[in-house]
Short mmCIF file of C-alpha atoms in Angstrom, two decimals:
data_model
loop_
_atom_site.label_atom_id
_atom_site.label_comp_id
_atom_site.label_asym_id
_atom_site.label_seq_id
_atom_site.Cartn_x
_atom_site.Cartn_y
_atom_site.Cartn_z
CA MET A 233 -4.94 -21.45 -51.46
CA PHE A 234 -3.94 -25.00 -50.55
CA GLN A 235 -5.69 -26.62 -47.79
CA ILE A 236 -3.34 -29.01 -46.01
CA ASN A 237 -4.91 -31.45 -43.71
CA LEU A 238 -1.93 -32.26 -41.61
CA ASN A 239 -4.06 -34.57 -39.30
CA VAL A 240 -3.53 -37.33 -41.77
CA THR A 241 0.08 -36.69 -41.85
CA LYS A 242 2.12 -38.88 -39.49
CA ASP A 243 3.43 -36.97 -36.64
CA PRO A 244 7.31 -36.79 -36.54
CA LYS A 245 9.04 -39.14 -34.14
CA THR A 246 9.93 -37.55 -30.91
CA TRP A 247 13.09 -38.32 -28.82
CA SER A 248 13.33 -37.75 -24.96
CA ASN A 249 16.03 -35.42 -23.47
CA ASP A 250 16.03 -35.00 -19.67
CA GLY A 251 12.29 -35.61 -20.07
CA VAL A 252 11.81 -33.07 -22.68
CA LEU A 253 10.22 -34.37 -26.10
CA CYS A 254 12.38 -33.32 -29.01
CA TYR A 255 12.22 -33.85 -32.79
CA PHE A 256 15.11 -34.54 -34.81
CA ASP A 257 15.43 -32.05 -37.42
CA PRO A 258 16.57 -33.66 -40.71
CA VAL A 259 17.69 -30.34 -42.25
CA SER A 260 19.87 -28.79 -39.52
CA LYS A 261 20.46 -32.26 -37.85
CA ARG A 262 19.77 -30.85 -34.51
CA LEU A 263 17.35 -31.82 -31.56
CA ARG A 264 14.43 -29.38 -31.43
CA LYS A 265 12.09 -28.95 -28.42
CA LYS A 266 8.64 -30.18 -29.47
CA THR A 267 6.32 -27.14 -29.50
CA PRO A 268 3.01 -26.53 -31.74
CA GLU A 269 4.98 -24.26 -34.11
CA GLU A 270 7.88 -26.80 -34.41
CA THR A 271 5.35 -29.61 -35.09
CA VAL A 272 4.04 -27.53 -37.97
CA ARG A 273 7.54 -26.92 -39.38
CA GLN A 274 8.65 -30.46 -39.15
CA LYS A 275 5.45 -31.59 -40.91
CA ILE A 276 5.90 -28.88 -43.40
CA LEU A 277 9.40 -29.99 -44.08
CA SER A 278 8.16 -33.49 -44.78
CA PHE A 279 5.42 -31.96 -46.98
CA LEU A 280 8.05 -29.88 -49.07
CA THR A 281 10.30 -32.96 -49.55
CA GLN A 282 7.69 -35.50 -50.20
CA LYS A 283 4.93 -33.48 -51.93
CA MET A 284 6.82 -30.84 -53.68
CA GLU A 285 9.94 -33.03 -54.23
CA ILE A 286 12.27 -30.57 -52.85
CA PRO A 287 15.74 -31.97 -51.85
CA THR A 288 16.70 -31.70 -48.36
CA ASP A 289 20.01 -30.43 -49.30
CA ALA A 290 18.19 -27.45 -50.86
CA ILE A 291 16.52 -26.54 -47.39
CA SER A 292 17.76 -24.34 -44.59
CA VAL A 293 15.98 -23.49 -41.32
CA GLU A 294 16.12 -20.64 -39.00
CA VAL A 295 18.08 -18.37 -41.40
CA PRO A 296 19.07 -14.86 -40.11
CA VAL A 297 17.85 -12.13 -42.37
CA CYS A 298 21.01 -10.36 -41.72
CA HIS A 299 22.95 -12.98 -43.67
CA PHE A 300 21.51 -11.47 -46.66
CA VAL A 301 20.80 -7.88 -45.66
CA PRO A 302 23.23 -6.66 -42.94
CA GLY A 303 21.51 -4.92 -40.11
CA LYS A 304 18.06 -6.40 -40.91
CA ARG A 305 16.53 -8.45 -37.92
CA GLY A 306 14.35 -11.50 -38.06
CA ARG A 307 14.67 -15.26 -38.96
CA ILE A 308 13.21 -17.15 -41.72
CA ASP A 309 11.69 -20.34 -40.62
CA ILE A 310 12.37 -22.24 -43.70
CA LEU A 311 14.42 -21.14 -46.98
CA VAL A 312 14.68 -23.13 -50.09
CA ASN A 313 17.43 -22.52 -52.55
CA GLY A 314 17.62 -22.82 -56.33
CA TYR A 315 20.33 -23.29 -58.62
CA ASP A 316 23.66 -22.09 -57.28
CA ASN A 317 22.16 -21.45 -53.84
CA LEU A 318 19.86 -18.52 -55.00
CA PRO A 319 17.06 -17.84 -52.69
CA LEU A 320 13.94 -19.49 -54.27
CA LEU A 321 11.24 -19.87 -51.56
CA VAL A 322 10.75 -18.49 -48.17
CA VAL A 323 8.22 -20.20 -45.71
CA GLU A 324 6.83 -18.69 -42.56
CA CYS A 325 5.30 -21.35 -40.19
CA LYS A 326 2.76 -20.41 -37.35
CA ALA A 327 1.36 -22.63 -34.65
CA PRO A 328 -1.92 -24.34 -35.57
CA GLN A 329 -4.11 -22.00 -33.27
CA ILE A 330 -2.69 -18.90 -34.90
CA HIS A 331 -4.92 -17.41 -37.53
CA ILE A 332 -3.28 -16.59 -40.98
CA THR A 333 -4.00 -12.83 -41.48
CA ILE A 334 -2.97 -10.28 -43.90
CA GLU A 335 -0.25 -9.20 -41.63
CA THR A 336 1.23 -12.72 -41.76
CA TYR A 337 1.29 -12.64 -45.54
CA GLU A 338 2.84 -9.18 -45.57
CA GLN A 339 5.64 -10.49 -43.36
CA VAL A 340 6.69 -13.41 -45.43
CA ASP A 341 6.31 -11.40 -48.57
CA TYR A 342 8.61 -8.81 -46.99
CA TYR A 343 11.25 -11.37 -46.16
CA ALA A 344 11.12 -12.93 -49.70
CA GLU A 345 11.52 -9.46 -51.27
CA LEU A 346 14.46 -8.55 -48.93
CA LEU A 347 16.08 -11.92 -50.16
CA GLY A 348 14.99 -11.45 -53.77
CA ALA A 349 13.24 -15.09 -53.48
CA PRO A 350 10.41 -15.21 -56.17
CA PHE A 351 8.20 -17.34 -53.98
CA ALA A 352 6.81 -17.04 -50.55
CA ALA A 353 4.51 -19.35 -48.47
CA VAL A 354 2.79 -19.09 -45.16
CA THR A 355 1.16 -22.01 -43.26
CA ASN A 356 -0.25 -22.82 -39.81
CA GLY A 357 -0.68 -26.48 -40.74
CA HIS A 358 -4.12 -26.12 -42.03
CA VAL A 359 -3.73 -23.44 -44.67
CA PHE A 360 -0.81 -23.16 -46.92
CA GLN A 361 -0.60 -20.33 -49.34
CA LEU A 362 2.00 -19.90 -51.85
CA ASP A 363 2.71 -16.63 -53.69
CA TYR A 364 5.07 -15.73 -56.58
CA TRP A 365 6.57 -12.36 -57.56
CA ASP A 366 4.74 -10.87 -60.58
CA ASP A 367 6.80 -8.35 -62.33
CA SER A 368 3.87 -6.78 -64.17
CA LEU A 369 2.18 -5.99 -61.02
CA GLN A 370 5.18 -5.65 -58.73
CA ARG A 371 3.79 -7.60 -56.03
CA TYR A 372 3.47 -11.34 -54.83
CA GLN A 373 0.34 -13.13 -56.33
CA GLU A 374 -1.07 -16.49 -55.08
CA VAL A 375 -0.16 -19.61 -56.94
CA SER A 376 -3.26 -21.52 -57.98
CA GLN A 377 -1.67 -25.07 -58.33
CA LEU A 378 0.99 -26.85 -56.12
CA PRO A 379 4.10 -26.96 -57.98
CA SER A 380 7.14 -29.29 -57.83
CA TYR A 381 10.59 -28.08 -56.97
CA HIS A 382 11.42 -28.40 -60.67
CA THR A 383 8.51 -26.36 -61.63
CA LEU A 384 9.24 -23.70 -58.95
CA CYS A 385 12.85 -23.27 -60.67
CA THR A 386 11.83 -23.36 -64.32
CA LYS A 387 8.81 -21.04 -63.81
CA ILE A 388 11.36 -18.16 -63.22
CA GLY A 389 13.93 -19.45 -65.57
CA LEU A 390 16.31 -20.97 -63.14
CA LYS A 391 17.88 -24.38 -63.31
CA SER A 392 16.78 -26.80 -60.60
CA GLU A 393 19.80 -28.08 -58.47
CA ASP A 394 19.93 -31.74 -58.88
CA TYR A 395 21.81 -32.26 -55.39
CA LEU A 396 23.02 -35.61 -56.61
CA PRO A 397 25.00 -37.62 -54.00
CA VAL A 398 28.69 -36.81 -54.52
CA LYS A 399 31.07 -39.47 -53.74
CA TYR A 400 33.45 -38.26 -51.13
CA GLN A 401 36.99 -38.38 -52.49
CA ARG A 402 39.45 -39.96 -50.15
CA THR A 403 43.13 -40.00 -50.35
CA PRO A 404 44.37 -43.43 -51.38
CA PHE A 405 46.12 -45.33 -48.70
CA ASP A 406 49.38 -45.47 -50.50
CA GLN A 407 49.46 -41.63 -51.08
CA LEU A 408 48.68 -40.80 -47.39
CA CYS A 409 52.48 -40.20 -46.91
CA SER A 410 52.89 -38.10 -49.89
CA ASP A 411 53.78 -34.31 -49.94
CA GLN A 412 50.49 -33.70 -51.82
CA ALA A 413 48.36 -35.22 -49.27
CA TYR A 414 50.27 -33.32 -46.44
CA ASN A 415 49.86 -30.10 -48.28
CA ASN A 416 46.28 -30.49 -48.98
CA ALA A 417 45.50 -31.43 -45.45
CA GLN A 418 47.47 -28.45 -43.87
CA LYS A 419 46.26 -25.94 -46.32
CA ASN A 420 42.84 -26.87 -47.89
CA GLN A 421 41.17 -29.31 -45.39
CA TYR A 422 42.66 -27.62 -42.37
CA TYR A 423 42.87 -30.79 -40.20
CA VAL A 424 46.56 -30.91 -39.85
CA GLY A 425 48.50 -28.38 -37.91
CA GLN A 426 51.49 -26.61 -39.04
CA ASP A 427 53.65 -28.17 -36.23
CA THR A 428 52.13 -31.56 -36.15
CA PRO A 429 54.89 -34.25 -36.43
CA ARG A 430 55.08 -35.30 -40.17
CA SER A 431 55.17 -39.03 -38.97
CA LEU A 432 51.80 -38.69 -37.48
CA VAL A 433 50.05 -36.96 -40.57
CA PRO A 434 49.14 -40.13 -42.51
CA PHE A 435 47.21 -41.44 -39.51
CA ILE A 436 45.47 -38.01 -38.97
CA ILE A 437 44.47 -37.77 -42.61
CA ASN A 438 43.12 -41.21 -42.40
CA LEU A 439 40.97 -40.68 -39.39
CA ALA A 440 39.84 -37.24 -40.50
CA GLU A 441 38.73 -38.58 -43.89
CA CYS A 442 37.09 -41.61 -42.23
CA LEU A 443 34.78 -39.17 -40.18
CA LEU A 444 33.90 -37.05 -43.30
CA ASP A 445 33.26 -40.19 -45.57
CA PRO A 446 29.49 -40.83 -45.66
CA SER A 447 29.76 -44.14 -47.68
CA THR A 448 30.05 -46.07 -44.59
CA ARG A 449 28.00 -45.88 -41.44
CA CYS A 450 28.64 -46.63 -37.67
CA THR A 451 26.68 -49.55 -36.48
CA GLY A 452 27.29 -49.70 -32.76
CA PHE A 453 29.74 -49.53 -29.94
CA PRO A 454 31.45 -52.52 -28.23
CA ASN A 455 31.47 -52.53 -24.47
CA ALA A 456 29.38 -49.28 -24.21
CA ASP A 457 26.63 -48.47 -21.72
CA PHE A 458 24.61 -46.50 -24.32
CA ARG A 459 23.12 -47.47 -27.66
CA LEU A 460 23.43 -46.00 -31.10
CA ILE A 461 20.17 -44.83 -32.57
CA ALA A 462 21.53 -43.65 -36.00
CA ASP A 463 24.48 -42.47 -37.69
CA GLN A 464 23.29 -39.02 -39.02
CA GLY A 465 26.28 -38.38 -41.31
CA ILE A 466 27.79 -34.89 -41.68
CA ARG A 467 26.43 -31.73 -40.16
CA TYR A 468 28.14 -28.29 -40.60
CA THR A 469 28.15 -26.42 -37.41
CA ALA A 470 30.44 -24.59 -34.78
CA PHE A 471 31.66 -25.09 -31.21
CA GLY A 472 33.58 -22.92 -29.03
CA ASP A 473 36.06 -23.94 -26.42
CA ALA A 474 36.92 -22.58 -22.81
CA GLY A 475 39.46 -20.32 -24.33
CA GLY A 476 37.46 -18.53 -26.69
CA GLY A 477 38.37 -20.36 -29.78
CA THR A 478 35.76 -21.76 -32.40
CA PHE A 479 35.75 -24.94 -34.33
CA SER A 480 33.57 -24.40 -37.31
CA GLY A 481 33.22 -27.07 -40.11
CA PRO A 482 32.02 -30.51 -40.76
CA TYR A 483 31.12 -32.80 -37.85
CA ARG A 484 30.30 -36.52 -37.99
CA THR A 485 27.01 -36.77 -35.98
CA LEU A 486 25.82 -39.87 -34.23
CA MET A 487 22.63 -39.98 -32.32
CA VAL A 488 22.73 -42.26 -29.24
CA ASP A 489 20.43 -43.23 -26.47
CA VAL A 490 22.04 -42.56 -23.02
CA ASN A 491 19.80 -44.00 -20.31
CA GLY A 492 16.64 -42.89 -22.02
CA ASN A 493 17.99 -39.62 -22.98
CA THR A 494 18.75 -38.83 -26.67
CA LYS A 495 22.00 -36.97 -27.54
CA LEU A 496 23.89 -36.03 -30.59
CA ILE A 497 27.46 -36.56 -30.53
CA GLY A 498 29.89 -34.82 -33.11
CA PHE A 499 33.39 -35.65 -34.25
CA SER A 500 35.73 -33.73 -36.18
CA ILE A 501 39.44 -32.91 -36.52
CA PHE A 502 40.68 -29.27 -36.89
CA SER A 503 44.26 -27.56 -36.91
CA LEU A 504 45.01 -24.91 -34.50
CA ILE A 505 46.52 -21.83 -35.88
CA LYS A 506 50.22 -21.24 -34.84
CA SER A 507 50.87 -17.95 -33.08
CA THR A 508 53.81 -16.10 -31.60
CA ASN A 509 53.09 -13.35 -28.94
CA ASP A 510 49.46 -13.11 -29.92
CA PRO A 511 47.40 -10.87 -27.75
CA HIS A 512 44.78 -13.53 -27.14
CA TRP A 513 46.52 -16.78 -27.79
CA GLY A 514 50.04 -16.03 -26.80
CA THR A 515 52.70 -18.31 -28.22
CA ARG A 516 51.37 -21.69 -29.29
CA LYS A 517 52.22 -24.52 -31.83
CA GLY A 518 50.05 -25.26 -34.75
CA ALA A 519 48.78 -28.71 -33.50
CA SER A 520 45.89 -30.87 -34.72
CA SER A 521 42.93 -31.65 -32.44
CA LEU A 522 40.26 -34.26 -32.27
CA VAL A 523 37.22 -32.47 -31.13
CA VAL A 524 34.02 -34.20 -29.55
CA SER A 525 30.83 -32.28 -29.14
CA ILE A 526 27.54 -32.92 -27.44
CA ASP A 527 24.04 -31.66 -28.19
CA ASP A 528 21.34 -31.58 -25.57
CA LYS A 529 17.93 -30.06 -26.98
CA GLU A 530 18.87 -26.90 -28.76
CA LYS A 531 22.10 -26.48 -26.67
CA HIS A 532 25.42 -27.72 -27.91
CA HIS A 533 28.93 -27.55 -26.60
CA MET A 534 32.39 -29.03 -27.02
CA SER A 535 33.05 -31.53 -24.34
CA LEU A 536 36.58 -32.64 -25.39
CA GLU A 537 39.53 -31.15 -27.27
CA LEU A 538 42.10 -33.91 -27.76
CA THR A 539 45.45 -32.66 -29.10
CA LEU A 540 46.51 -35.56 -31.33
CA ASP A 541 50.15 -34.26 -31.37
CA THR A 542 50.24 -35.03 -27.63
CA TYR A 543 47.63 -37.86 -27.15
CA ALA A 544 48.22 -40.00 -30.11
CA LEU A 545 51.34 -42.36 -29.55
CA GLN A 546 52.54 -44.00 -32.68
CA GLN A 547 54.72 -47.12 -32.74
CA ARG A 548 55.28 -48.36 -36.31
CA ASN A 549 51.82 -48.72 -37.81
CA GLU A 550 49.96 -48.61 -34.50
CA VAL A 551 48.56 -45.51 -32.89
CA ARG A 552 47.38 -45.48 -29.35
CA ILE A 553 45.00 -42.65 -28.25
CA TRP A 554 44.94 -41.67 -24.77
CA HIS A 555 44.24 -38.68 -22.40
CA GLY A 556 45.53 -37.48 -19.00
CA GLY A 557 42.37 -36.09 -17.56
CA ARG A 558 42.88 -32.36 -18.28
CA MET A 559 39.67 -30.39 -17.99
CA ALA A 560 38.48 -27.01 -17.37
CA VAL A 561 35.01 -25.75 -16.22
CA SER A 562 33.72 -22.38 -17.55
CA ASN A 563 33.99 -19.53 -14.72
CA ILE A 564 35.67 -22.06 -12.35
CA GLY A 565 38.95 -22.98 -14.10
CA SER A 566 40.90 -26.32 -14.13
CA VAL A 567 39.91 -29.44 -12.26
CA LYS A 568 42.74 -31.52 -10.82
CA GLN A 569 43.46 -34.15 -13.42
CA GLN A 570 43.57 -36.98 -10.66
CA GLU A 571 40.01 -35.92 -9.69
CA VAL A 572 38.88 -36.34 -13.38
CA LEU A 573 40.68 -39.68 -13.74
CA ASP A 574 39.19 -41.02 -10.32
CA TYR A 575 35.58 -40.00 -11.47
CA VAL A 576 36.07 -41.47 -14.89
CA PHE A 577 37.56 -44.86 -13.67
CA THR A 578 34.91 -45.13 -10.91
CA HIS A 579 32.06 -44.96 -13.58
CA ALA A 580 33.76 -46.73 -16.51
CA PRO A 581 36.71 -48.90 -15.25
CA TYR A 582 37.24 -50.34 -18.77
CA LEU A 583 38.77 -46.90 -19.76
CA LYS A 584 41.66 -47.17 -17.32
CA GLY A 585 44.83 -47.93 -19.14
CA ALA A 586 47.79 -49.82 -17.71
CA ASP A 587 49.60 -46.53 -17.16
CA GLY A 588 46.71 -45.11 -15.10
CA LYS A 589 45.56 -42.78 -17.95
CA VAL A 590 42.41 -42.98 -20.17
CA ALA A 591 42.73 -45.67 -22.75
CA LEU A 592 40.69 -44.33 -25.70
CA GLY A 593 41.77 -46.84 -28.30
CA THR A 594 44.33 -48.30 -30.62
CA LEU A 595 44.22 -48.21 -34.30
CA LYS A 596 46.43 -49.83 -36.77
CA ASN A 597 47.19 -47.58 -39.66
CA ASP A 598 47.70 -50.22 -42.26
CA HIS A 599 44.40 -49.61 -44.33
CA LEU A 600 41.88 -46.83 -45.03
CA PHE A 601 39.77 -46.57 -41.83
CA THR A 602 35.97 -46.82 -42.36
CA MET A 603 33.06 -46.05 -39.82
CA SER A 604 32.26 -49.74 -39.92
CA ASP A 605 35.56 -50.75 -38.56
CA SER A 606 35.33 -52.40 -35.08
CA ASP A 607 38.44 -50.63 -33.79
CA ILE A 608 37.15 -47.17 -35.06
CA GLN A 609 33.65 -48.01 -33.37
CA ASP A 610 35.58 -48.87 -30.23
CA LEU A 611 37.42 -45.55 -30.41
CA LEU A 612 34.21 -43.46 -30.97
CA GLY A 613 32.35 -45.35 -28.15
CA ARG A 614 35.16 -44.66 -25.60
CA LEU A 615 35.32 -41.00 -26.66
CA ILE A 616 31.56 -40.70 -26.20
CA GLN A 617 31.75 -42.48 -22.72
CA TYR A 618 34.76 -40.14 -21.62
CA ALA A 619 33.09 -37.10 -22.93
CA LEU A 620 29.73 -37.90 -21.19
CA LEU A 621 31.56 -38.45 -17.84
CA ARG A 622 33.44 -35.19 -18.26
CA ASP A 623 30.13 -33.39 -18.69
CA GLU A 624 28.68 -35.08 -15.50
CA LEU A 625 31.66 -33.91 -13.48
CA ARG A 626 31.45 -30.53 -15.09
CA TYR A 627 27.91 -30.24 -13.89
CA ILE A 628 28.84 -31.42 -10.32
CA LYS A 629 31.60 -28.87 -10.05
CA LYS A 630 29.34 -26.18 -11.23
CA GLN A 631 26.78 -27.23 -8.58
CA GLN A 632 29.40 -27.32 -5.82
CA TYR A 633 30.55 -23.93 -7.02
CA MET A 634 27.08 -22.29 -6.85
CA MET A 635 26.48 -23.84 -3.39
CA GLN A 636 29.78 -22.49 -1.99
CA LYS A 637 28.92 -19.01 -3.52
CA ILE A 638 25.49 -19.10 -1.57
CA LYS A 639 27.13 -20.02 1.63
CA ASP A 640 29.76 -17.04 1.15
#
């Protein structure tokens, strides 16, 4: 049994959100409320990556058991994968005041056996026991020495996944207009809608691939009232819209400080499925949408879905992105567009365009965009400001709605 003295391990950095202290989970790239058990988990994640040399990309957190065994309940605190994403190690985390008992060992061994993981570990931050499956005894046995990730894999005859950084392959600028780029974006990448004007496609591909390319980082926002803490790269997640749709995939994730509150803002571009007389969607075009999401602690939602087919106005090689203020509030319905515009322009006058609409930025599509481009950062900053103000107004409308219900 390994005795881990986490008191000598530096506490993970905390971030404040509405007065609640949170950790930034480097695995899921989410804010997680600080609790005794979460503190143990974040410290153990550091232990796994630093002491056992386990690549972050090989780790998952809060994995439902039903993903592996349909119908089975429970969540795995930490799951480490080996070669070809085969389950390798299951870790159960308990709060420091919880004593590790035989029932705790049996629980983690049960999860590991369900998944076919050859290793299982349990910890409360003081005790760390690592077991391996002994075929001859047909049960899990304690490991006597702390192994590395490579040793874990080779001990059972698996290759250790290298998880070497893979350079994101972007479409060369001179090929953005090609049929191949169009077909890939429409069918394989899913960020160009079937009915999106062909003239707009090179711009959408350029912007979508800019968001997905980790080789450059956002460094700040001009004119913004909030501060960039860090560009956290790509996170795979899903957000739903008011109509019941789901936008699932990779999001460029930026951590920002808004008046002392830490928020995670996500950006991605998705295509909408074209439908005709669909029972749910009715008849709609296959458009391309820019999605902006916001995380608060462990809650996350989509704040803005901007249809580029409508709100990206192209003139030669310049594309102006704007919005008319359309917004819905769950359980309430649509808010008058002028009310949205008045609220936004009162709090962020710089977002008001000459036409009285929300001005989100203008990009010259004459080069491959990068996250460090000043006009890209201006666009992202404006989108964040607009999304935050829309959330503020949503909250106000919900409060007004609840007060009215109480009066009625």
